Structure formats: structure tokens, C-alpha cells
mmCIF file of C-alpha atoms in Angstrom:
data_model
loop_
_atom_site.group_PDB
_atom_site.id
_atom_site.type_symbol
_atom_site.label_atom_id
_atom_site.label_comp_id
_atom_site.label_asym_id
_atom_site.label_seq_id
_atom_site.Cartn_x
_atom_site.Cartn_y
_atom_site.Cartn_z
ATOM 1 C CA MET T 259 -44.091 16.986 -32.534
ATOM 2 C CA ALA T 260 -43.810 19.248 -29.474
ATOM 3 C CA LYS T 261 -45.626 16.560 -27.463
ATOM 4 C CA GLN T 262 -43.037 13.934 -28.534
ATOM 5 C CA ALA T 263 -40.119 16.174 -27.510
ATOM 6 C CA ALA T 264 -41.736 16.809 -24.135
ATOM 7 C CA LYS T 265 -42.316 13.071 -23.707
ATOM 8 C CA LYS T 266 -38.621 12.322 -24.484
ATOM 9 C CA LYS T 267 -37.476 14.887 -21.924
ATOM 10 C CA ALA T 268 -39.750 13.504 -19.248
ATOM 11 C CA ALA T 269 -38.672 9.936 -19.959
ATOM 12 C CA SER T 270 -34.915 10.581 -19.649
ATOM 13 C CA PRO T 271 -33.572 9.619 -16.215
ATOM 14 C CA ALA T 272 -32.077 12.230 -13.917
ATOM 15 C CA SER T 273 -28.330 12.669 -14.271
ATOM 16 C CA PRO T 274 -26.287 10.703 -11.723
ATOM 17 C CA ILE T 275 -23.770 13.576 -11.749
ATOM 18 C CA THR T 276 -24.178 16.574 -9.450
ATOM 19 C CA PRO T 277 -25.075 19.737 -11.374
ATOM 20 C CA THR T 278 -22.054 21.805 -12.389
ATOM 21 C CA SER T 279 -23.173 24.832 -10.397
ATOM 22 C CA THR T 280 -23.337 22.720 -7.222
ATOM 23 C CA LEU T 281 -19.885 21.206 -7.867
ATOM 24 C CA ARG T 282 -18.443 24.674 -8.361
ATOM 25 C CA ALA T 283 -20.040 26.039 -5.193
ATOM 26 C CA ARG T 284 -18.882 23.067 -3.081
ATOM 27 C CA ALA T 285 -15.321 23.351 -4.453
ATOM 28 C CA ARG T 286 -15.093 26.878 -3.038
ATOM 29 C CA LYS T 287 -16.113 25.763 0.463
ATOM 30 C CA ASN T 288 -13.383 24.583 2.838
ATOM 31 C CA ILE T 289 -10.739 25.223 0.190
ATOM 32 C CA ASP T 290 -8.017 24.690 2.813
ATOM 33 C CA ASP T 291 -8.913 20.982 2.817
ATOM 34 C CA GLY T 292 -7.152 20.595 -0.542
ATOM 35 C CA ALA T 293 -8.106 17.392 -2.309
ATOM 36 C CA ILE T 294 -10.571 16.324 0.390
ATOM 37 C CA THR T 295 -14.034 17.512 -0.589
ATOM 38 C CA GLU T 296 -17.523 17.042 0.851
ATOM 39 C CA SER T 297 -17.927 13.850 -1.161
ATOM 40 C CA TYR T 298 -15.106 12.094 0.757
ATOM 41 C CA ALA T 299 -17.009 9.376 2.617
ATOM 42 C CA ALA T 300 -14.378 7.521 4.697
ATOM 43 C CA ASP T 301 -13.358 8.189 8.296
ATOM 44 C CA ARG T 302 -10.279 10.249 7.507
ATOM 45 C CA LYS T 303 -8.603 9.794 10.898
ATOM 46 C CA ALA T 304 -9.052 6.011 10.762
ATOM 47 C CA VAL T 305 -7.678 5.868 7.214
ATOM 48 C CA ILE T 306 -4.638 7.982 8.168
ATOM 49 C CA ARG T 307 -3.980 5.742 11.202
ATOM 50 C CA MET T 308 -4.287 2.630 9.007
ATOM 51 C CA LEU T 309 -1.968 4.103 6.355
ATOM 52 C CA ASN T 310 0.603 5.043 9.008
ATOM 53 C CA ASP T 311 0.637 1.420 10.203
ATOM 54 C CA ALA T 312 1.116 0.297 6.602
ATOM 55 C CA LEU T 313 3.895 2.888 6.274
ATOM 56 C CA ALA T 314 5.624 1.416 9.332
ATOM 57 C CA THR T 315 5.301 -2.048 7.785
ATOM 58 C CA GLU T 316 6.887 -0.896 4.537
ATOM 59 C CA TYR T 317 9.858 0.689 6.337
ATOM 60 C CA VAL T 318 10.447 -2.402 8.471
ATOM 61 C CA CYS T 319 10.424 -4.425 5.248
ATOM 62 C CA VAL T 320 12.854 -2.008 3.571
ATOM 63 C CA LEU T 321 15.263 -2.385 6.496
ATOM 64 C CA ARG T 322 14.938 -6.173 6.567
ATOM 65 C CA TYR T 323 15.508 -6.449 2.807
ATOM 66 C CA TYR T 324 18.607 -4.243 2.965
ATOM 67 C CA ARG T 325 20.018 -6.262 5.838
ATOM 68 C CA HIS T 326 19.425 -9.470 3.880
ATOM 69 C CA TYR T 327 20.975 -7.912 0.790
ATOM 70 C CA PHE T 328 24.167 -7.064 2.662
ATOM 71 C CA MET T 329 24.318 -10.286 4.704
ATOM 72 C CA ALA T 330 23.510 -12.825 1.972
ATOM 73 C CA LYS T 331 26.265 -15.409 1.462
ATOM 74 C CA GLY T 332 26.598 -18.725 -0.245
ATOM 75 C CA MET T 333 26.414 -20.295 -3.658
ATOM 76 C CA LEU T 334 23.005 -18.765 -4.529
ATOM 77 C CA ALA T 335 23.687 -15.407 -2.884
ATOM 78 C CA ASP T 336 24.177 -13.281 -6.005
ATOM 79 C CA ALA T 337 20.800 -14.186 -7.540
ATOM 80 C CA VAL T 338 18.942 -13.859 -4.248
ATOM 81 C CA LYS T 339 20.730 -10.611 -3.318
ATOM 82 C CA ALA T 340 19.390 -9.052 -6.512
ATOM 83 C CA GLU T 341 15.835 -9.956 -5.400
ATOM 84 C CA PHE T 342 16.421 -8.503 -1.935
ATOM 85 C CA LEU T 343 17.704 -5.230 -3.386
ATOM 86 C CA GLU T 344 14.879 -4.919 -5.915
ATOM 87 C CA HIS T 345 12.266 -5.612 -3.243
ATOM 88 C CA ALA T 346 13.846 -3.105 -0.843
ATOM 89 C CA GLN T 347 13.575 -0.427 -3.519
ATOM 90 C CA GLN T 348 9.979 -1.354 -4.341
ATOM 91 C CA GLU T 349 8.967 -1.324 -0.669
ATOM 92 C CA GLN T 350 10.566 2.139 -0.410
ATOM 93 C CA GLU T 351 8.365 3.251 -3.330
ATOM 94 C CA HIS T 352 5.308 1.855 -1.512
ATOM 95 C CA ALA T 353 6.284 3.861 1.572
ATOM 96 C CA GLY T 354 6.535 7.018 -0.514
ATOM 97 C CA ARG T 355 3.085 6.517 -2.009
ATOM 98 C CA LEU T 356 1.569 5.874 1.417
ATOM 99 C CA ALA T 357 3.251 8.949 2.941
ATOM 100 C CA GLU T 358 2.035 11.136 0.079
ATOM 101 C CA ARG T 359 -1.528 9.902 0.540
ATOM 102 C CA ILE T 360 -1.376 10.506 4.289
ATOM 103 C CA VAL T 361 -0.423 14.129 3.597
ATOM 104 C CA GLN T 362 -3.180 14.480 0.961
ATOM 105 C CA LEU T 363 -5.663 13.351 3.606
ATOM 106 C CA GLY T 364 -4.433 16.056 5.963
ATOM 107 C CA GLY T 365 -2.323 13.781 8.151
ATOM 108 C CA GLU T 366 1.351 13.458 8.928
ATOM 109 C CA PRO T 367 3.478 10.427 8.057
ATOM 110 C CA ASP T 368 4.618 8.783 11.305
ATOM 111 C CA LEU T 369 8.259 7.898 10.699
ATOM 112 C CA ASN T 370 9.261 7.712 14.351
ATOM 113 C CA PRO T 371 11.975 5.010 14.445
ATOM 114 C CA ASP T 372 11.127 4.217 18.080
ATOM 115 C CA THR T 373 7.658 2.946 17.109
ATOM 116 C CA LEU T 374 8.145 1.498 13.616
ATOM 117 C CA THR T 375 8.478 -2.131 14.700
ATOM 118 C CA THR T 376 5.565 -1.986 17.144
ATOM 119 C CA ARG T 377 3.228 -0.489 14.523
ATOM 120 C CA SER T 378 4.445 -2.700 11.681
ATOM 121 C CA HIS T 379 2.338 -5.678 10.707
ATOM 122 C CA ALA T 380 5.468 -7.561 9.612
ATOM 123 C CA GLU T 381 8.328 -8.499 11.921
ATOM 124 C CA TYR T 382 11.986 -7.647 11.501
ATOM 125 C CA LYS T 383 13.559 -11.108 11.329
ATOM 126 C CA GLU T 384 17.245 -11.264 10.492
ATOM 127 C CA GLY T 385 17.367 -14.875 9.325
ATOM 128 C CA LYS T 386 20.179 -17.252 10.223
ATOM 129 C CA ASP T 387 21.169 -18.162 6.649
ATOM 130 C CA LEU T 388 20.167 -17.370 3.066
ATOM 131 C CA ARG T 389 17.294 -19.869 2.942
ATOM 132 C CA ASP T 390 15.953 -18.580 6.254
ATOM 133 C CA MET T 391 16.125 -15.007 4.927
ATOM 134 C CA VAL T 392 14.054 -16.000 1.895
ATOM 135 C CA LYS T 393 11.556 -17.766 4.180
ATOM 136 C CA GLU T 394 11.244 -14.761 6.505
ATOM 137 C CA ASN T 395 10.660 -12.452 3.545
ATOM 138 C CA LEU T 396 7.955 -14.786 2.234
ATOM 139 C CA VAL T 397 6.266 -14.732 5.649
ATOM 140 C CA ALA T 398 6.417 -10.917 5.701
ATOM 141 C CA GLU T 399 4.942 -10.699 2.199
ATOM 142 C CA ARG T 400 2.113 -13.028 3.197
ATOM 143 C CA ILE T 401 1.383 -10.783 6.195
ATOM 144 C CA ALA T 402 1.399 -7.731 3.903
ATOM 145 C CA ILE T 403 -0.981 -9.441 1.472
ATOM 146 C CA ASP T 404 -3.540 -10.134 4.186
ATOM 147 C CA SER T 405 -3.215 -6.688 5.773
ATOM 148 C CA TYR T 406 -3.541 -4.863 2.428
ATOM 149 C CA ARG T 407 -6.603 -6.959 1.551
ATOM 150 C CA GLU T 408 -8.192 -6.021 4.865
ATOM 151 C CA MET T 409 -7.391 -2.337 4.327
ATOM 152 C CA ILE T 410 -8.901 -2.446 0.819
ATOM 153 C CA ASN T 411 -12.049 -4.049 2.190
ATOM 154 C CA TYR T 412 -12.251 -1.468 4.988
ATOM 155 C CA VAL T 413 -11.849 1.525 2.656
ATOM 156 C CA GLY T 414 -14.142 0.093 -0.020
ATOM 157 C CA ASP T 415 -15.585 2.725 -2.314
ATOM 158 C CA ARG T 416 -15.551 5.438 0.350
ATOM 159 C CA ASP T 417 -12.019 6.491 -0.660
ATOM 160 C CA THR T 418 -11.306 5.303 -4.180
ATOM 161 C CA THR T 419 -7.884 6.955 -4.426
ATOM 162 C CA THR T 420 -6.582 5.187 -1.308
ATOM 163 C CA LYS T 421 -8.190 1.960 -2.521
ATOM 164 C CA ARG T 422 -6.333 2.168 -5.855
ATOM 165 C CA ILE T 423 -3.012 2.831 -4.115
ATOM 166 C CA LEU T 424 -3.564 -0.139 -1.788
ATOM 167 C CA GLU T 425 -4.582 -2.382 -4.696
ATOM 168 C CA ASP T 426 -1.423 -1.455 -6.620
ATOM 169 C CA ILE T 427 0.749 -2.202 -3.593
ATOM 170 C CA LEU T 428 -1.111 -5.480 -2.943
ATOM 171 C CA ALA T 429 -0.456 -6.638 -6.510
ATOM 172 C CA GLN T 430 3.274 -6.075 -6.062
ATOM 173 C CA GLU T 431 3.307 -7.788 -2.651
ATOM 174 C CA GLU T 432 1.674 -10.833 -4.273
ATOM 175 C CA GLU T 433 4.392 -10.843 -6.937
ATOM 176 C CA HIS T 434 7.054 -10.721 -4.219
ATOM 177 C CA ALA T 435 5.472 -13.640 -2.352
ATOM 178 C CA ASP T 436 5.261 -15.656 -5.559
ATOM 179 C CA GLU T 437 8.945 -15.026 -6.310
ATOM 180 C CA PHE T 438 10.031 -16.100 -2.831
ATOM 181 C CA ALA T 439 7.792 -19.181 -2.929
ATOM 182 C CA ASP T 440 9.430 -20.135 -6.245
ATOM 183 C CA LEU T 441 12.888 -19.656 -4.736
ATOM 184 C CA LEU T 442 12.049 -21.889 -1.770
ATOM 185 C CA GLU T 443 10.468 -24.543 -3.971
ATOM 186 C CA GLY T 444 13.575 -24.836 -6.108
ATOM 187 C CA TRP T 445 16.006 -24.688 -3.175
ATOM 188 C CA ILE T 446 18.800 -27.246 -3.190
ATOM 189 C CA GLY T 447 20.070 -28.418 0.164
#
């Protein structure tokens, strides 16, 4: 019986989890780094730079959506204005999540208005009429979709928290693009 118990112990694979004593000891090292521990595998500076560019993109989109909300006119304006306002608020939420993550990583959110448009992936296009505004917002959402996909691929599993945030934002950007594509498809005139 003792031989069987010894055999079972020897046959069980090693735990994939670091021993508790090691986790505890590592947690006490570099405590000033906050949430960033030794197991963080991404290039923190590169991730912060990437997130700051995404932050700039979100703020440019917020500003564009608010402009379109206030400037929308015409027979379909009320329905489309509601979309512009909702998207502006959602893009603002994205910006908040990105800024919080930048701080968690030990960086500083770059909100310098002088550089927002140059760092933004999306452009600030005013649009000449309501249909053009919808089109420009669809273009911006398509840019955001591609840039968020690239960021997710870059981060991979080296920073799972940032990856989850980016995936959540990407899902909402895809919804926005789908809504604007539907609006354009059903456009009269």
C-alpha cells in the first residue's frame, strides 16, 4: 500500500503554479511597482506608448462625435444625432479605461491637446453634411478596428489585462462600425 501511494505521488505532474512561498516573496520585492510584478512579460514602455496613441485616437473621436452631434441637420438628424452622442460617450469611456491602464503600468496619460491629432490613428473630419458625417465616422471606426486588432496581436499573452481592455474596446468599435454601415446602406437620397 505504501508503494502504491509513493507511485501515485511520483506520477502526478508538477504544479504549473508557482509555489505559494515564492509568490509571497516576489510580491514583497519592488512593492512600489504596484500591480506590475516580475511576471509581467511585455515591454512596458512600448505598451504605454501604444496606449497613449490609442488614447489620443479616442479623444479625437470624442471631439468629432460631439461636433457631429451639434452640427447634424436634416430630416434624419434626430435619429443620427442620438447615435453620435451615444458613441461620443462610449469613446470617452474607452479613453478613461486606457488612461487608467497607462497609470497602472507606471506611465502618464498624454492628454496634450497640441499633439492629439498627430498621435491619433483616426482623423478629425468635420463632414460637409449628415451623410458625410456618418461616412467619416464609419471610416474612423474601421481605422480603430484595425489598430486595436494590431495592438491586441502585439500585446498577446504578455499583458493579459491590457489585452482584455483592448478586446472589449475592439468589440464596441465593431458595433459602432456596423451601426454606421447600416445607416449608410439604408440612406435615402
